XYZ file of C-alpha atoms in Angstrom:
670
model
C -18.867 -52.059 38.686
C -18.988 -48.299 38.441
C -21.468 -46.665 36.124
C -19.630 -44.676 33.491
C -22.330 -42.000 33.636
C -21.199 -41.191 37.199
C -17.566 -40.735 36.346
C -16.170 -37.294 35.860
C -15.384 -36.400 32.288
C -17.700 -38.940 30.836
C -20.410 -38.445 28.184
C -22.925 -37.973 30.944
C -21.040 -34.911 32.170
C -21.021 -33.481 28.699
C -24.808 -33.903 28.421
C -25.296 -32.180 31.768
C -23.010 -29.351 30.742
C -24.801 -28.890 27.429
C -28.159 -28.924 29.160
C -26.980 -26.241 31.577
C -25.724 -24.099 28.710
C -29.037 -24.423 26.904
C -30.904 -23.477 30.029
C -28.602 -20.468 30.483
C -29.080 -19.429 26.890
C -32.832 -19.747 27.223
C -32.622 -17.745 30.408
C -30.533 -15.085 28.660
C -33.010 -14.970 25.787
C -35.863 -14.574 28.237
C -34.014 -11.766 30.018
C -33.263 -10.058 26.723
C -36.902 -10.432 25.680
C -38.044 -8.981 29.001
C -35.552 -6.126 28.642
C -36.707 -5.231 25.124
C -40.391 -5.648 25.802
C -40.296 -3.373 28.868
C -38.427 -0.459 27.242
C -40.932 2.373 26.871
C -38.751 5.226 25.491
C -37.895 3.351 22.274
C -40.041 1.399 19.868
C -38.077 -1.836 19.338
C -39.651 -4.460 17.135
C -38.776 -7.101 14.526
C -39.735 -7.327 10.879
C -39.665 -10.378 8.678
C -37.760 -10.123 5.368
C -40.890 -8.736 3.681
C -41.332 -5.963 6.262
C -44.138 -7.412 8.325
C -44.094 -6.900 12.086
C -43.241 -10.051 14.076
C -42.595 -8.557 17.543
C -43.784 -5.403 19.393
C -42.549 -3.844 22.618
C -44.195 -1.442 25.031
C -42.302 1.513 23.639
C -43.700 0.765 20.167
C -47.176 0.463 21.621
C -46.757 3.826 23.439
C -45.383 5.687 20.402
C -47.507 4.184 17.676
C -50.709 3.457 19.612
C -51.156 -0.159 18.402
C -51.501 -3.192 20.715
C -49.647 -6.431 19.842
C -52.742 -8.107 18.449
C -53.452 -5.141 16.183
C -50.059 -4.848 14.567
C -48.333 -8.268 14.537
C -48.377 -9.504 10.943
C -49.054 -6.022 9.478
C -46.608 -4.313 7.131
C -44.517 -1.567 8.743
C -45.168 0.802 5.824
C -48.408 1.869 7.522
C -46.252 3.965 9.865
C -45.079 6.133 6.937
C -46.831 9.214 5.565
C -48.617 9.033 2.205
C -45.845 11.181 0.720
C -43.146 8.754 1.864
C -45.215 5.781 0.692
C -45.586 7.456 -2.694
C -41.798 7.583 -3.010
C -41.554 3.888 -1.938
C -39.452 4.882 1.083
C -40.344 1.820 3.244
C -39.071 -0.628 0.587
C -35.966 1.435 -0.065
C -35.219 1.607 3.674
C -35.232 -2.208 3.931
C -33.162 -2.534 0.785
C -30.549 -0.068 2.096
C -30.407 -1.877 5.437
C -29.990 -5.255 3.659
C -27.315 -4.080 1.221
C -25.412 -1.538 3.298
C -25.915 -3.105 6.719
C -27.806 -0.169 8.190
C -30.517 2.431 7.485
C -30.824 5.575 9.614
C -33.077 8.577 9.114
C -35.269 11.223 10.771
C -38.692 11.987 9.459
C -42.404 12.156 10.040
C -44.176 8.914 11.058
C -47.909 8.193 11.472
C -49.551 7.000 14.676
C -52.665 4.849 14.863
C -54.858 7.917 15.420
C -53.402 9.554 12.305
C -51.295 12.121 14.174
C -47.686 12.631 13.191
C -44.542 12.297 15.218
C -40.986 13.168 14.328
C -39.009 9.956 14.615
C -35.413 8.872 14.562
C -35.369 5.482 12.787
C -32.646 2.806 12.784
C -33.055 -0.450 10.789
C -30.459 -3.253 11.061
C -30.624 -6.527 9.095
C -30.759 -9.820 11.030
C -28.989 -12.787 9.408
C -28.657 -16.477 10.229
C -25.373 -18.335 10.812
C -25.180 -18.993 7.119
C -25.747 -15.299 6.270
C -29.331 -15.739 5.211
C -31.528 -12.656 5.820
C -34.083 -13.665 8.411
C -35.555 -10.233 9.181
C -34.857 -6.720 10.471
C -34.461 -5.094 13.872
C -36.132 -1.664 13.915
C -35.531 0.915 16.627
C -37.603 4.119 16.578
C -37.401 7.063 18.950
C -40.051 9.839 19.227
C -38.256 13.208 18.802
C -41.408 15.267 18.332
C -40.680 17.535 21.300
C -37.112 18.093 20.223
C -38.274 18.698 16.654
C -40.926 21.133 17.873
C -38.297 22.964 19.902
C -35.947 22.966 16.941
C -38.702 24.129 14.597
C -39.694 26.860 17.042
C -36.071 27.901 17.300
C -35.704 27.941 13.534
C -38.940 29.874 13.189
C -37.801 32.313 15.841
C -34.461 32.713 14.107
C -36.218 33.182 10.790
C -38.597 35.750 12.266
C -35.694 37.547 13.918
C -33.756 37.456 10.673
C -36.761 38.830 8.777
C -37.243 41.446 11.477
C -33.627 42.588 11.370
C -33.494 42.495 7.593
C -36.786 44.364 7.269
C -35.906 47.214 9.637
C -35.213 50.374 7.614
C -34.926 52.997 10.342
C -31.958 51.333 12.022
C -28.732 49.975 10.566
C -28.358 46.578 12.301
C -25.373 44.476 11.350
C -22.773 42.098 12.761
C -18.999 42.398 13.053
C -16.426 39.703 13.608
C -13.967 40.154 16.510
C -11.645 42.175 14.235
C -14.397 44.574 13.174
C -15.151 43.183 9.724
C -18.797 43.166 8.623
C -20.523 39.761 8.519
C -24.185 40.777 8.029
C -26.037 43.787 6.600
C -29.714 44.799 6.806
C -31.856 47.133 4.699
C -31.564 49.952 7.187
C -27.783 49.810 6.917
C -28.057 49.839 3.137
C -30.398 52.853 3.266
C -28.259 54.867 5.722
C -24.824 54.016 4.392
C -25.532 53.440 0.702
C -23.699 50.086 0.364
C -25.249 46.875 -0.982
C -24.497 43.550 0.770
C -21.947 42.422 -1.768
C -20.094 45.731 -1.515
C -19.648 45.795 2.245
C -19.634 42.222 3.624
C -16.056 41.477 4.680
C -15.007 45.139 4.817
C -13.891 46.846 8.027
C -16.502 49.012 9.697
C -14.014 51.863 10.234
C -14.768 53.082 6.696
C -17.970 54.612 8.099
C -15.990 56.944 10.375
C -14.661 60.371 9.468
C -10.987 60.925 8.829
C -10.783 62.845 12.096
C -12.211 59.904 14.061
C -9.984 57.391 12.298
C -6.967 59.545 13.112
C -7.819 59.231 16.814
C -8.389 55.439 16.493
C -12.040 55.797 17.549
C -13.227 52.597 15.766
C -10.706 50.432 17.633
C -11.479 52.142 20.933
C -15.195 51.595 20.366
C -14.720 47.804 19.957
C -12.342 47.672 22.913
C -14.825 49.521 25.111
C -17.664 47.206 24.045
C -15.565 44.109 24.726
C -14.286 45.228 28.145
C -17.253 47.182 29.475
C -20.079 45.271 27.791
C -21.361 48.216 25.734
C -20.283 51.208 23.660
C -22.697 54.064 22.990
C -21.999 57.416 21.345
C -23.176 60.013 18.834
C -21.109 61.505 16.083
C -20.653 62.109 12.377
C -20.562 59.065 10.094
C -19.781 58.860 6.381
C -21.988 57.397 3.651
C -20.773 55.704 0.493
C -21.140 58.958 -1.490
C -19.001 60.827 1.036
C -21.821 62.796 2.662
C -22.081 62.853 6.425
C -24.951 62.128 8.782
C -25.243 62.425 12.550
C -25.548 58.945 14.032
C -26.468 57.390 17.361
C -24.356 54.216 17.689
C -24.568 51.221 20.042
C -22.069 48.317 19.935
C -22.673 45.165 22.039
C -20.273 42.220 22.296
C -21.479 38.726 21.278
C -20.016 35.841 23.301
C -20.108 32.062 22.880
C -21.012 29.297 25.319
C -17.620 29.561 27.003
C -17.712 33.389 27.171
C -15.341 33.710 24.233
C -15.786 36.818 22.045
C -17.300 35.790 18.712
C -18.181 39.225 17.359
C -20.170 42.425 17.859
C -23.739 43.560 17.221
C -23.835 47.146 15.919
C -26.972 49.318 15.784
C -26.830 52.744 14.119
C -29.622 55.294 13.800
C -29.602 58.377 11.594
C -30.566 61.229 13.948
C -29.502 64.092 11.681
C -33.013 65.569 11.624
C -33.237 65.357 15.405
C -29.869 67.086 15.722
C -30.967 69.826 13.306
C -34.217 70.266 15.208
C -32.322 70.499 18.491
C -29.878 72.994 16.999
C -32.768 75.070 15.657
C -34.460 74.903 19.045
C -31.231 75.963 20.763
C -30.768 78.754 18.224
C -34.362 79.900 18.704
C -33.907 79.845 22.462
C -30.645 81.779 22.103
C -32.317 84.324 19.812
C -35.170 84.688 22.280
C -32.774 85.256 25.156
C -30.775 87.647 22.996
C -33.925 89.530 22.029
C -34.796 89.864 25.708
C -31.313 91.200 26.376
C -31.589 93.589 23.453
C -34.992 94.753 24.642
C -33.529 95.430 28.072
C -30.517 97.182 26.527
C -32.805 99.189 24.256
C -34.939 100.287 27.195
C -31.841 101.161 29.197
C -30.314 103.009 26.247
C -33.522 104.896 25.550
C -33.896 105.845 29.202
C -30.290 107.002 29.501
C -30.538 108.938 26.244
C -33.768 110.579 27.414
C -32.162 111.763 30.657
C -28.999 112.771 28.813
C -31.086 114.749 26.316
C -32.606 116.711 29.161
C -29.175 117.475 30.591
C -27.816 118.510 27.189
C -30.842 120.709 26.599
C -30.047 122.554 29.830
C -26.331 122.798 29.008
C -26.866 124.011 25.443
C -29.604 126.430 26.412
C -27.597 127.961 29.219
C -24.469 128.175 27.083
C -26.325 130.019 24.334
C -27.876 132.409 26.849
C -24.544 132.922 28.570
C -22.816 133.649 25.258
C -25.346 136.404 24.490
C -24.778 138.074 27.867
C -20.987 137.777 28.141
C -18.817 140.765 27.347
C -16.906 140.631 24.094
C -13.953 138.639 25.389
C -12.446 136.597 22.558
C -10.850 134.036 24.849
C -14.002 133.647 26.936
C -16.202 133.331 23.846
C -13.850 130.622 22.544
C -14.374 128.665 25.756
C -18.142 129.002 25.403
C -18.041 127.967 21.729
C -15.914 124.922 22.574
C -18.403 123.960 25.267
C -21.294 124.358 22.838
C -19.509 122.149 20.290
C -18.872 119.504 22.943
C -22.543 119.604 23.993
C -23.645 119.322 20.353
C -21.386 116.278 19.943
C -23.078 114.828 23.001
C -26.427 115.522 21.334
C -25.237 113.637 18.254
C -24.240 110.724 20.482
C -27.692 110.599 22.051
C -29.203 110.544 18.567
C -27.098 107.487 17.765
C -28.111 105.840 21.030
C -31.760 106.551 20.311
C -31.325 105.216 16.786
C -30.030 102.006 18.330
C -33.006 101.934 20.718
C -35.316 103.001 17.840
C -36.697 105.816 20.007
C -35.233 108.750 18.165
C -37.351 111.547 16.782
C -36.170 111.741 13.157
C -36.111 115.002 11.206
C -37.157 113.373 7.941
C -37.089 115.139 4.635
C -36.255 114.696 0.958
C -32.614 113.815 0.281
C -30.624 113.862 -2.944
C -28.397 110.876 -2.115
C -25.640 111.501 -4.737
C -25.450 115.165 -3.639
C -25.221 114.097 0.024
C -22.374 111.694 -0.783
C -20.493 114.334 -2.793
C -20.889 116.766 0.082
C -19.275 114.189 2.418
C -16.435 113.282 0.041
C -13.724 115.142 1.938
C -14.921 113.865 5.319
C -15.115 110.268 4.084
C -11.674 110.296 2.487
C -10.136 111.866 5.581
C -11.818 109.267 7.792
C -10.533 106.227 5.903
C -7.128 107.589 4.880
C -5.503 108.337 1.557
C -4.311 104.780 0.835
C -7.790 103.413 0.077
C -9.489 104.943 -2.970
C -13.231 105.601 -2.823
C -15.264 105.443 -6.013
C -18.916 106.241 -6.720
C -21.493 104.714 -9.042
C -24.707 106.696 -9.445
C -27.271 106.631 -12.264
C -27.904 109.809 -14.236
C -31.288 110.157 -12.598
C -32.196 108.950 -9.122
C -35.354 109.657 -7.098
C -35.088 111.489 -3.796
C -34.932 109.430 -0.607
C -37.075 110.248 2.422
C -35.035 110.083 5.628
C -33.129 112.081 8.227
C -30.146 113.617 6.411
C -27.911 113.909 9.476
C -28.589 110.319 10.487
C -27.949 109.158 6.934
C -24.586 110.930 6.992
C -23.701 109.160 10.239
C -24.789 105.812 8.797
C -22.762 106.329 5.607
C -19.692 107.340 7.596
C -20.102 104.261 9.797
C -20.437 101.869 6.831
C -17.417 103.418 5.096
C -15.199 103.101 8.177
C -16.318 99.474 8.579
C -15.367 98.818 4.937
C -11.914 100.292 5.580
C -11.404 98.095 8.661
C -12.324 95.006 6.600
C -9.325 95.657 4.287
C -6.181 95.611 6.468
C -4.065 94.881 3.375
C -5.720 97.597 1.286
C -8.388 97.573 -1.374
C -11.104 99.794 -2.809
C -14.445 101.112 -1.606
C -17.347 101.826 -3.933
C -20.362 103.887 -2.890
C -23.347 103.512 -5.170
C -27.073 103.997 -5.299
C -29.955 102.681 -7.386
C -33.707 102.823 -7.685
C -35.491 99.655 -6.497
C -39.118 98.598 -6.493
C -40.644 95.994 -4.198
C -43.890 94.735 -5.705
C -46.178 92.263 -3.965
C -44.053 90.055 -1.756
C -41.823 91.556 0.865
C -38.077 91.486 0.127
C -35.970 90.945 3.254
C -38.746 92.415 5.386
C -39.451 95.424 3.128
C -43.002 96.465 2.408
C -44.134 96.922 -1.203
C -43.104 100.292 -2.600
C -40.220 102.184 -4.191
C -36.842 102.539 -2.467
C -33.502 104.232 -2.954
C -30.772 101.660 -2.214
C -27.498 103.241 -1.013
C -24.665 100.677 -1.035
C -21.093 100.558 0.291
C -18.953 97.775 -1.221
C -15.435 96.783 -0.183
C -12.927 94.274 -1.582
C -11.914 93.005 1.838
C -11.887 89.715 3.675
C -15.643 89.147 3.659
C -17.646 87.219 6.237
C -18.849 83.650 6.584
C -22.529 82.833 7.175
C -22.206 82.694 10.965
C -20.458 86.063 11.193
C -22.828 87.637 8.660
C -25.837 86.491 10.679
C -24.526 88.280 13.768
C -22.931 91.321 12.144
C -25.731 93.732 13.090
C -26.136 92.369 16.627
C -25.359 94.954 19.307
C -21.873 94.651 20.824
C -20.794 92.010 18.280
C -17.542 92.927 16.543
C -14.753 91.143 14.694
C -12.325 93.950 15.415
C -9.630 93.757 18.052
C -9.948 95.009 21.613
C -10.333 98.774 21.667
C -10.991 98.961 17.910
C -14.766 98.651 17.850
C -17.797 99.069 20.090
C -20.032 96.631 18.244
C -22.762 99.286 18.058
C -22.044 100.742 14.601
C -24.058 98.380 12.402
C -26.758 97.958 15.031
C -27.267 101.756 15.035
C -27.412 101.800 11.229
C -29.913 98.965 11.415
C -32.004 100.891 13.947
C -31.943 104.031 11.764
C -32.984 102.055 8.652
C -35.833 100.284 10.456
C -37.079 103.527 11.969
C -36.980 105.177 8.535
C -39.187 102.441 7.091
C -36.304 100.802 5.254
C -33.821 98.026 5.820
C -30.111 97.313 6.245
C -29.111 94.301 4.118
C -25.622 92.792 4.332
C -24.173 90.594 1.583
C -20.782 88.958 1.941
C -18.644 86.038 0.786
C -15.363 85.037 2.453
C -12.470 86.362 0.389
C -14.739 88.356 -1.939
C -15.661 91.388 0.140
C -18.860 92.769 1.617
C -21.719 94.968 0.410
C -23.858 96.893 2.897
C -27.136 98.070 1.375
C -29.175 100.769 3.071
C -32.706 100.718 1.634
C -34.603 103.975 2.242
C -38.144 104.880 1.162
C -38.400 107.029 -1.915
C -39.790 110.541 -1.378
C -43.348 110.773 -2.617
C -43.552 114.522 -3.248
C -41.351 117.590 -3.128
C -37.927 118.436 -4.449
C -34.673 119.732 -3.099
C -35.862 123.323 -2.900
C -38.702 122.171 -0.649
C -36.413 120.009 1.455
C -36.738 120.581 5.173
C -32.951 120.445 5.477
C -32.530 123.722 3.614
C -31.701 126.845 5.658
C -34.755 128.546 7.117
C -35.575 132.082 5.999
C -35.219 134.857 8.559
C -37.663 134.331 11.366
C -40.324 137.038 11.687
C -40.577 138.819 15.006
C -43.320 137.640 17.332
C -45.381 139.816 19.621
C -44.796 138.817 23.217
C -46.624 135.600 24.050
C -47.617 133.914 27.269
C -46.243 130.374 27.077
C -47.025 127.541 29.500
C -44.007 125.209 29.795
C -44.651 121.694 31.206
C -41.758 119.408 32.205
C -41.117 117.184 35.206
C -37.371 117.938 35.112
C -36.805 121.242 36.964
C -33.530 121.914 35.129
C -35.172 121.572 31.709
C -38.137 123.590 32.904
C -35.944 126.432 34.112
C -33.767 126.383 30.969
C -36.759 126.433 28.553
C -38.341 129.251 30.524
C -35.082 131.213 30.437
C -34.774 130.887 26.648
C -38.392 131.972 26.153
C -37.985 134.953 28.440
C -34.832 135.908 26.565
C -36.943 135.906 23.386
C -39.309 138.356 25.094
C -42.123 136.033 26.094
C -43.875 135.575 29.416
C -43.637 132.082 30.901
C -45.864 130.023 33.174
C -44.375 126.793 34.568
C -45.894 123.413 35.466
C -44.059 120.273 36.595
C -46.854 117.827 35.680
C -49.816 117.428 33.387
C -52.235 117.795 36.259
C -50.648 121.074 37.352
C -50.699 122.358 33.752
C -54.464 121.798 33.528
C -54.987 123.648 36.815
C -52.956 126.605 35.472
C -55.033 126.700 32.268
C -58.276 126.614 34.225
C -57.151 129.539 36.385
C -56.245 131.872 33.502
C -57.182 132.537 29.904
C -53.979 134.412 29.031
C -51.991 131.399 27.761
C -51.149 131.678 24.044
C -49.222 128.420 23.589
C -48.217 125.286 25.531
C -44.867 123.475 25.307
C -44.978 120.063 27.027
C -42.639 117.170 27.579
C -43.860 113.649 26.707
C -42.323 111.386 29.332
C -43.855 112.543 32.601
C -45.236 110.540 35.534
C -48.990 110.420 35.795
C -50.391 112.329 32.845
C -48.100 112.063 29.788
C -47.622 114.777 27.214
C -49.935 112.993 24.753
C -52.661 112.723 27.397
C -52.238 116.394 28.325
C -52.551 117.398 24.652
C -55.750 115.349 24.370
C -57.202 117.095 27.444
C -56.210 120.539 26.116
C -57.781 119.737 22.748
C -61.010 118.839 24.504
C -61.182 121.925 26.757
C -59.229 124.498 24.689
C -59.431 123.432 21.028
C -57.923 126.701 19.735
C -54.849 126.575 21.963
C -51.629 125.648 20.044
C -49.407 122.979 21.607
C -45.791 121.939 20.944
C -44.593 118.490 22.054
C -40.914 118.491 23.115
C -39.446 114.972 23.086
C -36.552 112.913 21.844
C -38.704 109.812 21.355
C -39.998 108.504 18.067
C -42.274 105.871 19.626
C -45.199 108.222 20.303
C -48.946 107.566 20.000
C -49.367 108.904 16.478
C -53.126 108.444 16.506
C -53.336 110.989 19.341
C -50.717 113.424 18.011
C -51.706 113.922 14.384
C -50.979 117.519 13.416
C -49.187 118.345 16.675
C -45.948 120.348 16.294
C -42.778 118.610 17.490
C -39.635 120.014 19.075
C -36.815 117.496 19.171
C -34.719 117.356 22.328
C -32.138 118.638 22.951
C -32.972 121.988 21.370
C -31.418 125.410 21.415
C -32.958 128.856 21.428
C -33.017 129.065 17.599
C -34.866 125.719 17.299
C -37.289 126.902 19.981
C -37.969 130.165 18.145
C -38.543 128.327 14.836
C -40.961 125.960 16.568
C -42.983 128.904 17.912
C -43.205 130.532 14.499
C -43.968 127.284 12.689
C -46.718 126.364 15.141
C -48.505 129.702 15.009
C -48.181 129.787 11.218
C -49.675 126.280 10.898
C -52.543 127.399 13.139
C -53.297 130.138 10.586
C -52.914 132.878 13.172
C -51.492 136.351 12.633
C -48.080 136.296 14.236
C -48.539 139.597 15.972
C -52.024 138.707 17.206
C -52.555 137.199 20.614
C -55.246 134.478 20.376
C -58.009 134.308 22.922
C -59.387 131.144 24.439
C -62.419 130.282 26.427
């Protein structure tokens, strides 16, 4: 008989199969338990329905610091901070897991040693086959490092945000890819004038000038930044109130993880003050270079005028002597007179050149300005033409000015012609004068004192600030080619400065120009005492012995010839040293005439030596220069080059008269 337990498909087989399944299940449970218990990167443990710990894996031990024996049976709320315990978070977490099937959260948890860790927590309910709650599965992961990194990143972002927002010297803001503003810092608000709510969302092109927008500069700037990685430039930008400032601009593209363009970072700095400082530095450098050029031109002009004066002195002297000796031939005398007039015009030109160089010897005297203007009325009207009327405005009483009358006439003629040229469509010219007083502070470079201000006003085109600033510069002119030398106003300026006054120009575009010539007021004297009045007949002099000193042989010969023609004996010397040797050889010299500009010993040095050795010997200094050592030449008679025989004779008489000597008496020295 066969045992039923050994037959396939019997109850015995079922028992064996069930036993195998149980063993497999137990084995699976053991494997699962081993798997969970050996996980070290997660804390995985079980809670009973009240929240007490019933299992503990290695990960929980590593994170929390408790061994199995220390924590099994304890309530899991000890892992929560006092703040979370105060809000009953542990109980609420279990309740949420039981009712909603899951509880998940990140937050601070407490280790055994009291330190905190940032944990990701997941709580799932565990239920029996009948749905009864038998406990909770709790999985915790330590995210402290990630949280620290995140916190550091947030702190860094916050610091950067505070830094950007707090910067006031730079406008730092963001643009989207289309150029619309997405952020705005305090520096941007200070430079541009817009508050956040006014500008966020607006296009940044509103900061550009109309000229830049017309050339599509904003779009080109973004395109350059996007394609080349950077845009940098300087230019004018516009504030909210419409004013402009000079800005240094940098635009950088901002790209995402996949190199897609997400926007632009724009940094703007207001460098208006730096630009102004650079412009002032450039202008100062230009003025310095210009002053060096003008100094060189002035020296060249003065040197040329000095040599030209010597030549004109010879020409005029010889012409006058030749005219006296020629037979009475009307045609021949006319030629001589024409030559004399041409030479005198050349002498006038040298005076203007020396006025420009400020080296002219001025024949100053008292001038009745209204009378001088009336005396020039015909000349002025003829010079400017009949289509432009000239009016005058003078007070009933005006003090006398102290200046060179001939130079003042030239200056007035120059200013009047300039006024005419400024009115191509016609207009009027007004010549006026007034009494002015400068008290304590200097006015436009004038020293305190009283002045006569002669003005020429036109109703012409006027000048802008840039043109006005350069109007008196040598060789600067607004006239067409061949219509102006650019020396007119500079010569007037030189004459005014040398006279102790000032040329002041006032002008407004479209409203005309006023040129004011300020001249010192005469302190004493009147018109009858004016040096410009005709001299009385010169008294005859007894024959003198005159020592003439000049390094130019032509001038020396010409001066000697004029003196001999006047009946005087002449001794010649070509240098100061030679003149002293002549004086030491003889005591027959009655008077010395010396040039100033000589190599070696100058005229001033020669006069000083003569004054030391021969204090009673009169000396005349012949020169065309105004820049002479006045401290050495006080009381010394002057003879302005070029001079003719009449000027030479007057100088002889004036010198001997000032010395208090009898004109017919020959002084003795020794």
